[in-house]
Amino acid sequence: LVAGPLNRNKVHQFEWTSPLLNSIALNQAARVRDLGTQVSGSPIFIVAGACPNSFCGMQALLYTLMHTPNPAIDFWWIKPSRASAMQLEELTLNRNNHGPHKNDPGRSRALYAQFADLFAVGGDADAVLRSKKAGAGK
C-alpha cells in the first residue's frame, strides 16, 4: 500500500477548469484542434486529479470527440496558466505534440485510452470491441 496520495492536488485547486466545464455542460465549448494533424474536435469531459505521479504538478485530462471520417475520442493534458493559477492556459486547449505547451499524453496514453474506450463511438470498431470486453459500463 502507498503511504499517502501520489497526487497532492486538491479539488478546489482545479477551479481553473470551471469556465471550460461550464461551456461543456451548456454544449457551447469552442472547438479544439490537434495541431499535429489539424483535426478539430469538441471537448466532452475533463478528468481532474488524473496525473499519475507527483512530478507532473497541476493538470487535468481533456477528452475530446475528434471530427474525423470515423469519429474517435482523443485526450490530452490541459494546464493552468503560469501567470495565474486560477485560469486555464488557453494554449493547452489544443493538442501540442512539441514546444513550450507540449501536452500529449505520452506514456500515460495506454492507461487513459482504456477510459476513452468506455465511451467509444460506433465508428471506432477497435475501441468498441475493447469497451465491450471491459464491460462497457454494465
PDB file of N, CA, C and O in Angstrom, residues 60-138:
ATOM      1  N   ALA A  60      -4.974  18.425 -15.885  1.00  0.00           N
ATOM      2  CA  ALA A  60      -6.144  17.561 -15.989  1.00  0.00           C
ATOM      3  C   ALA A  60      -6.202  17.045 -17.418  1.00  0.00           C
ATOM      4  O   ALA A  60      -5.587  17.616 -18.325  1.00  0.00           O
ATOM      5  N   LEU A  61      -6.938  15.975 -17.630  1.00  0.00           N
ATOM      6  CA  LEU A  61      -7.093  15.431 -18.980  1.00  0.00           C
ATOM      7  C   LEU A  61      -8.364  15.967 -19.615  1.00  0.00           C
ATOM      8  O   LEU A  61      -9.428  15.945 -18.997  1.00  0.00           O
ATOM      9  N   LEU A  62      -8.242  16.431 -20.851  1.00  0.00           N
ATOM     10  CA  LEU A  62      -9.387  16.864 -21.633  1.00  0.00           C
ATOM     11  C   LEU A  62      -9.696  15.771 -22.650  1.00  0.00           C
ATOM     12  O   LEU A  62      -8.854  15.433 -23.477  1.00  0.00           O
ATOM     13  N   TYR A  63     -10.887  15.197 -22.554  1.00  0.00           N
ATOM     14  CA  TYR A  63     -11.339  14.197 -23.525  1.00  0.00           C
ATOM     15  C   TYR A  63     -12.166  14.913 -24.580  1.00  0.00           C
ATOM     16  O   TYR A  63     -13.009  15.754 -24.260  1.00  0.00           O
ATOM     17  N   THR A  64     -11.915  14.569 -25.835  1.00  0.00           N
ATOM     18  CA  THR A  64     -12.466  15.300 -26.969  1.00  0.00           C
ATOM     19  C   THR A  64     -12.978  14.331 -28.031  1.00  0.00           C
ATOM     20  O   THR A  64     -12.315  13.345 -28.346  1.00  0.00           O
ATOM     21  N   LEU A  65     -14.151  14.633 -28.577  1.00  0.00           N
ATOM     22  CA  LEU A  65     -14.673  13.880 -29.716  1.00  0.00           C
ATOM     23  C   LEU A  65     -14.061  14.489 -30.966  1.00  0.00           C
ATOM     24  O   LEU A  65     -14.333  15.650 -31.301  1.00  0.00           O
ATOM     25  N   MET A  66     -13.196  13.739 -31.627  1.00  0.00           N
ATOM     26  CA  MET A  66     -12.495  14.244 -32.798  1.00  0.00           C
ATOM     27  C   MET A  66     -13.367  14.057 -34.035  1.00  0.00           C
ATOM     28  O   MET A  66     -13.961  12.999 -34.248  1.00  0.00           O
ATOM     29  N   HIS A  67     -13.430  15.111 -34.858  1.00  0.00           N
ATOM     30  CA  HIS A  67     -14.281  15.130 -36.047  1.00  0.00           C
ATOM     31  C   HIS A  67     -13.510  14.594 -37.247  1.00  0.00           C
ATOM     32  O   HIS A  67     -13.032  15.348 -38.091  1.00  0.00           O
ATOM     33  N   THR A  68     -13.395  13.276 -37.291  1.00  0.00           N
ATOM     34  CA  THR A  68     -12.732  12.573 -38.379  1.00  0.00           C
ATOM     35  C   THR A  68     -13.796  11.768 -39.120  1.00  0.00           C
ATOM     36  O   THR A  68     -14.923  11.628 -38.626  1.00  0.00           O
ATOM     37  N   PRO A  69     -13.486  11.206 -40.298  1.00  0.00           N
ATOM     38  CA  PRO A  69     -14.486  10.388 -41.000  1.00  0.00           C
ATOM     39  C   PRO A  69     -15.073   9.283 -40.112  1.00  0.00           C
ATOM     40  O   PRO A  69     -16.259   8.984 -40.185  1.00  0.00           O
ATOM     41  N   ASN A  70     -14.239   8.681 -39.277  1.00  0.00           N
ATOM     42  CA  ASN A  70     -14.703   7.746 -38.257  1.00  0.00           C
ATOM     43  C   ASN A  70     -14.443   8.420 -36.914  1.00  0.00           C
ATOM     44  O   ASN A  70     -13.336   8.344 -36.391  1.00  0.00           O
ATOM     45  N   PRO A  71     -15.452   9.118 -36.357  1.00  0.00           N
ATOM     46  CA  PRO A  71     -15.230   9.858 -35.108  1.00  0.00           C
ATOM     47  C   PRO A  71     -14.604   8.992 -34.028  1.00  0.00           C
ATOM     48  O   PRO A  71     -14.921   7.810 -33.894  1.00  0.00           O
ATOM     49  N   ALA A  72     -13.692   9.594 -33.281  1.00  0.00           N
ATOM     50  CA  ALA A  72     -12.991   8.880 -32.217  1.00  0.00           C
ATOM     51  C   ALA A  72     -12.768   9.829 -31.056  1.00  0.00           C
ATOM     52  O   ALA A  72     -12.775  11.049 -31.222  1.00  0.00           O
ATOM     53  N   ILE A  73     -12.581   9.260 -29.889  1.00  0.00           N
ATOM     54  CA  ILE A  73     -12.288  10.065 -28.712  1.00  0.00           C
ATOM     55  C   ILE A  73     -10.782  10.105 -28.509  1.00  0.00           C
ATOM     56  O   ILE A  73     -10.118   9.078 -28.517  1.00  0.00           O
ATOM     57  N   ASP A  74     -10.271  11.315 -28.332  1.00  0.00           N
ATOM     58  CA  ASP A  74      -8.851  11.509 -28.044  1.00  0.00           C
ATOM     59  C   ASP A  74      -8.757  12.338 -26.768  1.00  0.00           C
ATOM     60  O   ASP A  74      -9.757  12.863 -26.276  1.00  0.00           O
ATOM     61  N   PHE A  75      -7.571  12.473 -26.240  1.00  0.00           N
ATOM     62  CA  PHE A  75      -7.384  13.199 -24.987  1.00  0.00           C
ATOM     63  C   PHE A  75      -5.966  13.724 -24.901  1.00  0.00           C
ATOM     64  O   PHE A  75      -5.059  13.205 -25.537  1.00  0.00           O
ATOM     65  N   TRP A  76      -5.827  14.791 -24.100  1.00  0.00           N
ATOM     66  CA  TRP A  76      -4.519  15.382 -23.836  1.00  0.00           C
ATOM     67  C   TRP A  76      -4.610  16.203 -22.565  1.00  0.00           C
ATOM     68  O   TRP A  76      -5.688  16.460 -22.039  1.00  0.00           O
ATOM     69  N   TRP A  77      -3.459  16.623 -22.057  1.00  0.00           N
ATOM     70  CA  TRP A  77      -3.399  17.374 -20.808  1.00  0.00           C
ATOM     71  C   TRP A  77      -3.749  18.834 -21.047  1.00  0.00           C
ATOM     72  O   TRP A  77      -3.324  19.425 -22.042  1.00  0.00           O
ATOM     73  N   ILE A  78      -4.529  19.404 -20.140  1.00  0.00           N
ATOM     74  CA  ILE A  78      -4.729  20.843 -20.091  1.00  0.00           C
ATOM     75  C   ILE A  78      -4.126  21.315 -18.768  1.00  0.00           C
ATOM     76  O   ILE A  78      -4.057  20.544 -17.805  1.00  0.00           O
ATOM     77  N   LYS A  79      -3.699  22.568 -18.754  1.00  0.00           N
ATOM     78  CA  LYS A  79      -2.956  23.059 -17.589  1.00  0.00           C
ATOM     79  C   LYS A  79      -3.388  24.483 -17.249  1.00  0.00           C
ATOM     80  O   LYS A  79      -3.864  25.203 -18.117  1.00  0.00           O
ATOM     81  N   PRO A  80      -3.185  24.882 -15.989  1.00  0.00           N
ATOM     82  CA  PRO A  80      -3.471  26.277 -15.637  1.00  0.00           C
ATOM     83  C   PRO A  80      -2.372  27.186 -16.179  1.00  0.00           C
ATOM     84  O   PRO A  80      -1.261  26.745 -16.467  1.00  0.00           O
ATOM     85  N   SER A  81      -2.701  28.439 -16.284  1.00  0.00           N
ATOM     86  CA  SER A  81      -1.749  29.446 -16.748  1.00  0.00           C
ATOM     87  C   SER A  81      -0.628  29.619 -15.732  1.00  0.00           C
ATOM     88  O   SER A  81      -0.865  29.601 -14.527  1.00  0.00           O
ATOM     89  N   ARG A  82       0.568  29.817 -16.212  1.00  0.00           N
ATOM     90  CA  ARG A  82       1.681  30.108 -15.299  1.00  0.00           C
ATOM     91  C   ARG A  82       1.519  31.493 -14.686  1.00  0.00           C
ATOM     92  O   ARG A  82       1.957  31.737 -13.572  1.00  0.00           O
ATOM     93  N   ALA A  83       0.890  32.405 -15.421  1.00  0.00           N
ATOM     94  CA  ALA A  83       0.691  33.767 -14.929  1.00  0.00           C
ATOM     95  C   ALA A  83      -0.383  33.825 -13.843  1.00  0.00           C
ATOM     96  O   ALA A  83      -0.310  34.647 -12.940  1.00  0.00           O
ATOM     97  N   SER A  84      -1.388  32.946 -13.941  1.00  0.00           N
ATOM     98  CA  SER A  84      -2.472  32.930 -12.962  1.00  0.00           C
ATOM     99  C   SER A  84      -2.977  31.504 -12.805  1.00  0.00           C
ATOM    100  O   SER A  84      -3.621  30.966 -13.705  1.00  0.00           O
ATOM    101  N   ALA A  85      -2.709  30.901 -11.669  1.00  0.00           N
ATOM    102  CA  ALA A  85      -3.106  29.517 -11.414  1.00  0.00           C
ATOM    103  C   ALA A  85      -4.616  29.336 -11.392  1.00  0.00           C
ATOM    104  O   ALA A  85      -5.109  28.214 -11.365  1.00  0.00           O
ATOM    105  N   MET A  86      -5.376  30.420 -11.425  1.00  0.00           N
ATOM    106  CA  MET A  86      -6.841  30.350 -11.414  1.00  0.00           C
ATOM    107  C   MET A  86      -7.413  30.389 -12.825  1.00  0.00           C
ATOM    108  O   MET A  86      -8.623  30.372 -12.998  1.00  0.00           O
ATOM    109  N   GLN A  87      -6.551  30.433 -13.844  1.00  0.00           N
ATOM    110  CA  GLN A  87      -7.016  30.493 -15.227  1.00  0.00           C
ATOM    111  C   GLN A  87      -6.396  29.378 -16.052  1.00  0.00           C
ATOM    112  O   GLN A  87      -5.246  29.000 -15.850  1.00  0.00           O
ATOM    113  N   LEU A  88      -7.180  28.885 -16.990  1.00  0.00           N
ATOM    114  CA  LEU A  88      -6.716  27.873 -17.926  1.00  0.00           C
ATOM    115  C   LEU A  88      -5.684  28.477 -18.869  1.00  0.00           C
ATOM    116  O   LEU A  88      -5.848  29.605 -19.334  1.00  0.00           O
ATOM    117  N   GLU A  89      -4.627  27.734 -19.130  1.00  0.00           N
ATOM    118  CA  GLU A  89      -3.668  28.132 -20.165  1.00  0.00           C
ATOM    119  C   GLU A  89      -4.318  27.791 -21.500  1.00  0.00           C
ATOM    120  O   GLU A  89      -4.416  26.625 -21.878  1.00  0.00           O
ATOM    121  N   GLU A  90      -4.822  28.814 -22.173  1.00  0.00           N
ATOM    122  CA  GLU A  90      -5.587  28.622 -23.413  1.00  0.00           C
ATOM    123  C   GLU A  90      -4.807  27.829 -24.468  1.00  0.00           C
ATOM    124  O   GLU A  90      -5.400  27.099 -25.257  1.00  0.00           O
ATOM    125  N   LEU A  91      -3.485  27.956 -24.488  1.00  0.00           N
ATOM    126  CA  LEU A  91      -2.689  27.258 -25.495  1.00  0.00           C
ATOM    127  C   LEU A  91      -2.659  25.746 -25.277  1.00  0.00           C
ATOM    128  O   LEU A  91      -2.224  25.013 -26.155  1.00  0.00           O
ATOM    129  N   THR A  92      -3.127  25.275 -24.104  1.00  0.00           N
ATOM    130  CA  THR A  92      -3.207  23.825 -23.886  1.00  0.00           C
ATOM    131  C   THR A  92      -4.574  23.258 -24.276  1.00  0.00           C
ATOM    132  O   THR A  92      -4.773  22.052 -24.194  1.00  0.00           O
ATOM    133  N   LEU A  93      -5.505  24.121 -24.716  1.00  0.00           N
ATOM    134  CA  LEU A  93      -6.782  23.603 -25.203  1.00  0.00           C
ATOM    135  C   LEU A  93      -6.592  22.793 -26.484  1.00  0.00           C
ATOM    136  O   LEU A  93      -7.326  21.846 -26.734  1.00  0.00           O
ATOM    137  N   ASN A  94      -5.614  23.188 -27.279  1.00  0.00           N
ATOM    138  CA  ASN A  94      -5.273  22.413 -28.471  1.00  0.00           C
ATOM    139  C   ASN A  94      -4.179  21.425 -28.108  1.00  0.00           C
ATOM    140  O   ASN A  94      -3.376  21.671 -27.212  1.00  0.00           O
ATOM    141  N   ARG A  95      -4.154  20.329 -28.815  1.00  0.00           N
ATOM    142  CA  ARG A  95      -3.119  19.320 -28.567  1.00  0.00           C
ATOM    143  C   ARG A  95      -1.820  19.753 -29.233  1.00  0.00           C
ATOM    144  O   ARG A  95      -1.776  20.018 -30.428  1.00  0.00           O
ATOM    145  N   ASN A  96      -0.768  19.823 -28.433  1.00  0.00           N
ATOM    146  CA  ASN A  96       0.563  20.212 -28.891  1.00  0.00           C
ATOM    147  C   ASN A  96       1.497  19.018 -28.716  1.00  0.00           C
ATOM    148  O   ASN A  96       1.704  18.565 -27.594  1.00  0.00           O
ATOM    149  N   ASN A  97       2.072  18.552 -29.798  1.00  0.00           N
ATOM    150  CA  ASN A  97       2.974  17.401 -29.715  1.00  0.00           C
ATOM    151  C   ASN A  97       4.402  17.791 -29.355  1.00  0.00           C
ATOM    152  O   ASN A  97       5.206  16.929 -29.029  1.00  0.00           O
ATOM    153  N   HIS A  98       4.710  19.082 -29.432  1.00  0.00           N
ATOM    154  CA  HIS A  98       6.034  19.566 -29.049  1.00  0.00           C
ATOM    155  C   HIS A  98       5.953  21.054 -28.743  1.00  0.00           C
ATOM    156  O   HIS A  98       4.908  21.676 -28.923  1.00  0.00           O
ATOM    157  N   GLY A  99       7.030  21.600 -28.254  1.00  0.00           N
ATOM    158  CA  GLY A  99       7.075  23.023 -27.949  1.00  0.00           C
ATOM    159  C   GLY A  99       6.788  23.317 -26.485  1.00  0.00           C
ATOM    160  O   GLY A  99       6.640  22.408 -25.671  1.00  0.00           O
ATOM    161  N   PRO A 100       6.707  24.607 -26.152  1.00  0.00           N
ATOM    162  CA  PRO A 100       6.555  25.004 -24.747  1.00  0.00           C
ATOM    163  C   PRO A 100       5.226  24.587 -24.113  1.00  0.00           C
ATOM    164  O   PRO A 100       5.118  24.525 -22.895  1.00  0.00           O
ATOM    165  N   HIS A 101       4.240  24.275 -24.923  1.00  0.00           N
ATOM    166  CA  HIS A 101       2.943  23.852 -24.386  1.00  0.00           C
ATOM    167  C   HIS A 101       2.642  22.394 -24.745  1.00  0.00           C
ATOM    168  O   HIS A 101       1.480  22.005 -24.860  1.00  0.00           O
ATOM    169  N   LYS A 102       3.701  21.601 -24.883  1.00  0.00           N
ATOM    170  CA  LYS A 102       3.549  20.175 -25.190  1.00  0.00           C
ATOM    171  C   LYS A 102       2.607  19.547 -24.155  1.00  0.00           C
ATOM    172  O   LYS A 102       2.806  19.694 -22.952  1.00  0.00           O
ATOM    173  N   ASN A 103       1.574  18.876 -24.645  1.00  0.00           N
ATOM    174  CA  ASN A 103       0.582  18.322 -23.726  1.00  0.00           C
ATOM    175  C   ASN A 103       0.021  16.983 -24.185  1.00  0.00           C
ATOM    176  O   ASN A 103      -1.036  16.565 -23.714  1.00  0.00           O
ATOM    177  N   ASP A 104       0.705  16.312 -25.103  1.00  0.00           N
ATOM    178  CA  ASP A 104       0.220  14.991 -25.495  1.00  0.00           C
ATOM    179  C   ASP A 104       0.361  14.048 -24.302  1.00  0.00           C
ATOM    180  O   ASP A 104       1.163  14.284 -23.407  1.00  0.00           O
ATOM    181  N   PRO A 105      -0.445  12.986 -24.252  1.00  0.00           N
ATOM    182  CA  PRO A 105      -0.437  12.130 -23.066  1.00  0.00           C
ATOM    183  C   PRO A 105       0.819  11.292 -22.884  1.00  0.00           C
ATOM    184  O   PRO A 105       1.047  10.756 -21.796  1.00  0.00           O
ATOM    185  N   GLY A 106       1.631  11.162 -23.914  1.00  0.00           N
ATOM    186  CA  GLY A 106       2.886  10.428 -23.766  1.00  0.00           C
ATOM    187  C   GLY A 106       2.688   9.009 -23.266  1.00  0.00           C
ATOM    188  O   GLY A 106       1.807   8.287 -23.722  1.00  0.00           O
ATOM    189  N   ARG A 107       3.505   8.634 -22.290  1.00  0.00           N
ATOM    190  CA  ARG A 107       3.461   7.259 -21.775  1.00  0.00           C
ATOM    191  C   ARG A 107       2.180   6.941 -21.016  1.00  0.00           C
ATOM    192  O   ARG A 107       1.851   5.782 -20.817  1.00  0.00           O
ATOM    193  N   SER A 108       1.438   7.968 -20.590  1.00  0.00           N
ATOM    194  CA  SER A 108       0.188   7.708 -19.875  1.00  0.00           C
ATOM    195  C   SER A 108      -0.967   7.376 -20.824  1.00  0.00           C
ATOM    196  O   SER A 108      -2.051   7.006 -20.386  1.00  0.00           O
ATOM    197  N   ARG A 109      -0.729   7.477 -22.137  1.00  0.00           N
ATOM    198  CA  ARG A 109      -1.783   7.188 -23.119  1.00  0.00           C
ATOM    199  C   ARG A 109      -2.372   5.796 -22.924  1.00  0.00           C
ATOM    200  O   ARG A 109      -3.590   5.622 -22.960  1.00  0.00           O
ATOM    201  N   ALA A 110      -1.555   4.801 -22.721  1.00  0.00           N
ATOM    202  CA  ALA A 110      -2.048   3.424 -22.591  1.00  0.00           C
ATOM    203  C   ALA A 110      -3.054   3.302 -21.444  1.00  0.00           C
ATOM    204  O   ALA A 110      -4.072   2.620 -21.575  1.00  0.00           O
ATOM    205  N   LEU A 111      -2.780   3.971 -20.349  1.00  0.00           N
ATOM    206  CA  LEU A 111      -3.687   3.918 -19.204  1.00  0.00           C
ATOM    207  C   LEU A 111      -4.997   4.642 -19.491  1.00  0.00           C
ATOM    208  O   LEU A 111      -6.071   4.090 -19.314  1.00  0.00           O
ATOM    209  N   TYR A 112      -4.933   5.876 -19.966  1.00  0.00           N
ATOM    210  CA  TYR A 112      -6.140   6.679 -20.141  1.00  0.00           C
ATOM    211  C   TYR A 112      -6.920   6.342 -21.404  1.00  0.00           C
ATOM    212  O   TYR A 112      -8.096   6.686 -21.512  1.00  0.00           O
ATOM    213  N   ALA A 113      -6.302   5.642 -22.353  1.00  0.00           N
ATOM    214  CA  ALA A 113      -7.041   5.178 -23.530  1.00  0.00           C
ATOM    215  C   ALA A 113      -8.108   4.166 -23.121  1.00  0.00           C
ATOM    216  O   ALA A 113      -9.173   4.105 -23.730  1.00  0.00           O
ATOM    217  N   GLN A 114      -7.849   3.397 -22.079  1.00  0.00           N
ATOM    218  CA  GLN A 114      -8.843   2.429 -21.608  1.00  0.00           C
ATOM    219  C   GLN A 114     -10.116   3.138 -21.151  1.00  0.00           C
ATOM    220  O   GLN A 114     -11.225   2.664 -21.379  1.00  0.00           O
ATOM    221  N   PHE A 115      -9.962   4.296 -20.529  1.00  0.00           N
ATOM    222  CA  PHE A 115     -11.121   5.074 -20.090  1.00  0.00           C
ATOM    223  C   PHE A 115     -11.854   5.637 -21.308  1.00  0.00           C
ATOM    224  O   PHE A 115     -13.085   5.599 -21.384  1.00  0.00           O
ATOM    225  N   ALA A 116     -11.124   6.135 -22.289  1.00  0.00           N
ATOM    226  CA  ALA A 116     -11.736   6.657 -23.516  1.00  0.00           C
ATOM    227  C   ALA A 116     -12.521   5.562 -24.226  1.00  0.00           C
ATOM    228  O   ALA A 116     -13.594   5.811 -24.773  1.00  0.00           O
ATOM    229  N   ASP A 117     -12.011   4.349 -24.202  1.00  0.00           N
ATOM    230  CA  ASP A 117     -12.688   3.234 -24.867  1.00  0.00           C
ATOM    231  C   ASP A 117     -14.080   2.976 -24.299  1.00  0.00           C
ATOM    232  O   ASP A 117     -14.970   2.505 -25.001  1.00  0.00           O
ATOM    233  N   LEU A 118     -14.297   3.282 -23.034  1.00  0.00           N
ATOM    234  CA  LEU A 118     -15.613   3.077 -22.436  1.00  0.00           C
ATOM    235  C   LEU A 118     -16.667   3.992 -23.054  1.00  0.00           C
ATOM    236  O   LEU A 118     -17.857   3.738 -22.940  1.00  0.00           O
ATOM    237  N   PHE A 119     -16.215   5.053 -23.701  1.00  0.00           N
ATOM    238  CA  PHE A 119     -17.118   5.995 -24.357  1.00  0.00           C
ATOM    239  C   PHE A 119     -16.983   5.899 -25.875  1.00  0.00           C
ATOM    240  O   PHE A 119     -17.260   6.851 -26.590  1.00  0.00           O
ATOM    241  N   ALA A 120     -16.566   4.749 -26.352  1.00  0.00           N
ATOM    242  CA  ALA A 120     -16.273   4.554 -27.766  1.00  0.00           C
ATOM    243  C   ALA A 120     -17.461   4.935 -28.643  1.00  0.00           C
ATOM    244  O   ALA A 120     -18.615   4.700 -28.311  1.00  0.00           O
ATOM    245  N   VAL A 121     -17.128   5.529 -29.769  1.00  0.00           N
ATOM    246  CA  VAL A 121     -18.114   5.907 -30.768  1.00  0.00           C
ATOM    247  C   VAL A 121     -18.207   4.760 -31.761  1.00  0.00           C
ATOM    248  O   VAL A 121     -17.210   4.108 -32.057  1.00  0.00           O
ATOM    249  N   GLY A 122     -19.391   4.531 -32.297  1.00  0.00           N
ATOM    250  CA  GLY A 122     -19.640   3.397 -33.185  1.00  0.00           C
ATOM    251  C   GLY A 122     -18.652   3.205 -34.315  1.00  0.00           C
ATOM    252  O   GLY A 122     -18.368   2.099 -34.713  1.00  0.00           O
ATOM    253  N   GLY A 123     -18.086   4.292 -34.867  1.00  0.00           N
ATOM    254  CA  GLY A 123     -17.165   4.179 -35.985  1.00  0.00           C
ATOM    255  C   GLY A 123     -15.782   3.686 -35.594  1.00  0.00           C
ATOM    256  O   GLY A 123     -15.000   3.301 -36.446  1.00  0.00           O
ATOM    257  N   ASP A 124     -15.455   3.689 -34.319  1.00  0.00           N
ATOM    258  CA  ASP A 124     -14.141   3.250 -33.848  1.00  0.00           C
ATOM    259  C   ASP A 124     -14.264   1.786 -33.431  1.00  0.00           C
ATOM    260  O   ASP A 124     -14.416   1.473 -32.253  1.00  0.00           O
ATOM    261  N   ALA A 125     -14.228   0.881 -34.419  1.00  0.00           N
ATOM    262  CA  ALA A 125     -14.505  -0.540 -34.180  1.00  0.00           C
ATOM    263  C   ALA A 125     -13.584  -1.149 -33.124  1.00  0.00           C
ATOM    264  O   ALA A 125     -14.040  -1.913 -32.263  1.00  0.00           O
ATOM    265  N   ASP A 126     -12.298  -0.824 -33.163  1.00  0.00           N
ATOM    266  CA  ASP A 126     -11.363  -1.380 -32.175  1.00  0.00           C
ATOM    267  C   ASP A 126     -11.727  -0.938 -30.764  1.00  0.00           C
ATOM    268  O   ASP A 126     -11.718  -1.735 -29.827  1.00  0.00           O
ATOM    269  N   ALA A 127     -12.072   0.349 -30.605  1.00  0.00           N
ATOM    270  CA  ALA A 127     -12.442   0.858 -29.281  1.00  0.00           C
ATOM    271  C   ALA A 127     -13.747   0.231 -28.810  1.00  0.00           C
ATOM    272  O   ALA A 127     -13.900  -0.078 -27.631  1.00  0.00           O
ATOM    273  N   VAL A 128     -14.692   0.024 -29.711  1.00  0.00           N
ATOM    274  CA  VAL A 128     -15.964  -0.600 -29.338  1.00  0.00           C
ATOM    275  C   VAL A 128     -15.705  -2.011 -28.807  1.00  0.00           C
ATOM    276  O   VAL A 128     -16.262  -2.408 -27.779  1.00  0.00           O
ATOM    277  N   LEU A 129     -14.845  -2.757 -29.484  1.00  0.00           N
ATOM    278  CA  LEU A 129     -14.521  -4.115 -29.023  1.00  0.00           C
ATOM    279  C   LEU A 129     -13.843  -4.085 -27.659  1.00  0.00           C
ATOM    280  O   LEU A 129     -14.170  -4.877 -26.777  1.00  0.00           O
ATOM    281  N   ARG A 130     -12.886  -3.174 -27.485  1.00  0.00           N
ATOM    282  CA  ARG A 130     -12.226  -3.058 -26.187  1.00  0.00           C
ATOM    283  C   ARG A 130     -13.225  -2.657 -25.104  1.00  0.00           C
ATOM    284  O   ARG A 130     -13.174  -3.158 -23.981  1.00  0.00           O
ATOM    285  N   SER A 131     -14.152  -1.785 -25.451  1.00  0.00           N
ATOM    286  CA  SER A 131     -15.159  -1.330 -24.496  1.00  0.00           C
ATOM    287  C   SER A 131     -16.060  -2.480 -24.067  1.00  0.00           C
ATOM    288  O   SER A 131     -16.356  -2.650 -22.890  1.00  0.00           O
ATOM    289  N   LYS A 132     -16.476  -3.295 -25.024  1.00  0.00           N
ATOM    290  CA  LYS A 132     -17.335  -4.439 -24.700  1.00  0.00           C
ATOM    291  C   LYS A 132     -16.586  -5.428 -23.800  1.00  0.00           C
ATOM    292  O   LYS A 132     -17.149  -5.968 -22.863  1.00  0.00           O
ATOM    293  N   LYS A 133     -15.320  -5.638 -24.096  1.00  0.00           N
ATOM    294  CA  LYS A 133     -14.513  -6.534 -23.275  1.00  0.00           C
ATOM    295  C   LYS A 133     -14.388  -6.008 -21.857  1.00  0.00           C
ATOM    296  O   LYS A 133     -14.370  -6.776 -20.890  1.00  0.00           O
ATOM    297  N   ALA A 134     -14.352  -4.673 -21.709  1.00  0.00           N
ATOM    298  CA  ALA A 134     -14.221  -4.054 -20.391  1.00  0.00           C
ATOM    299  C   ALA A 134     -15.550  -3.952 -19.653  1.00  0.00           C
ATOM    300  O   ALA A 134     -15.595  -3.521 -18.520  1.00  0.00           O
ATOM    301  N   GLY A 135     -16.653  -4.341 -20.299  1.00  0.00           N
ATOM    302  CA  GLY A 135     -17.955  -4.299 -19.647  1.00  0.00           C
ATOM    303  C   GLY A 135     -18.822  -3.154 -20.113  1.00  0.00           C
ATOM    304  O   GLY A 135     -20.008  -3.118 -19.860  1.00  0.00           O
ATOM    305  N   ALA A 136     -18.254  -2.171 -20.800  1.00  0.00           N
ATOM    306  CA  ALA A 136     -18.988  -1.048 -21.379  1.00  0.00           C
ATOM    307  C   ALA A 136     -19.991  -0.447 -20.414  1.00  0.00           C
ATOM    308  O   ALA A 136     -21.102  -0.119 -20.770  1.00  0.00           O
ATOM    309  N   GLY A 137     -19.603  -0.309 -19.156  1.00  0.00           N
ATOM    310  CA  GLY A 137     -20.462   0.329 -18.181  1.00  0.00           C
ATOM    311  C   GLY A 137     -21.539  -0.565 -17.608  1.00  0.00           C
ATOM    312  O   GLY A 137     -22.420  -0.124 -16.892  1.00  0.00           O
ATOM    313  N   LYS A 138     -21.520  -1.854 -17.922  1.00  0.00           N
ATOM    314  CA  LYS A 138     -22.547  -2.779 -17.432  1.00  0.00           C
ATOM    315  C   LYS A 138     -22.148  -3.407 -16.119  1.00  0.00           C
ATOM    316  O   LYS A 138     -21.035  -3.551 -15.799  1.00  0.00           O
TER     317      LYS A 138
END
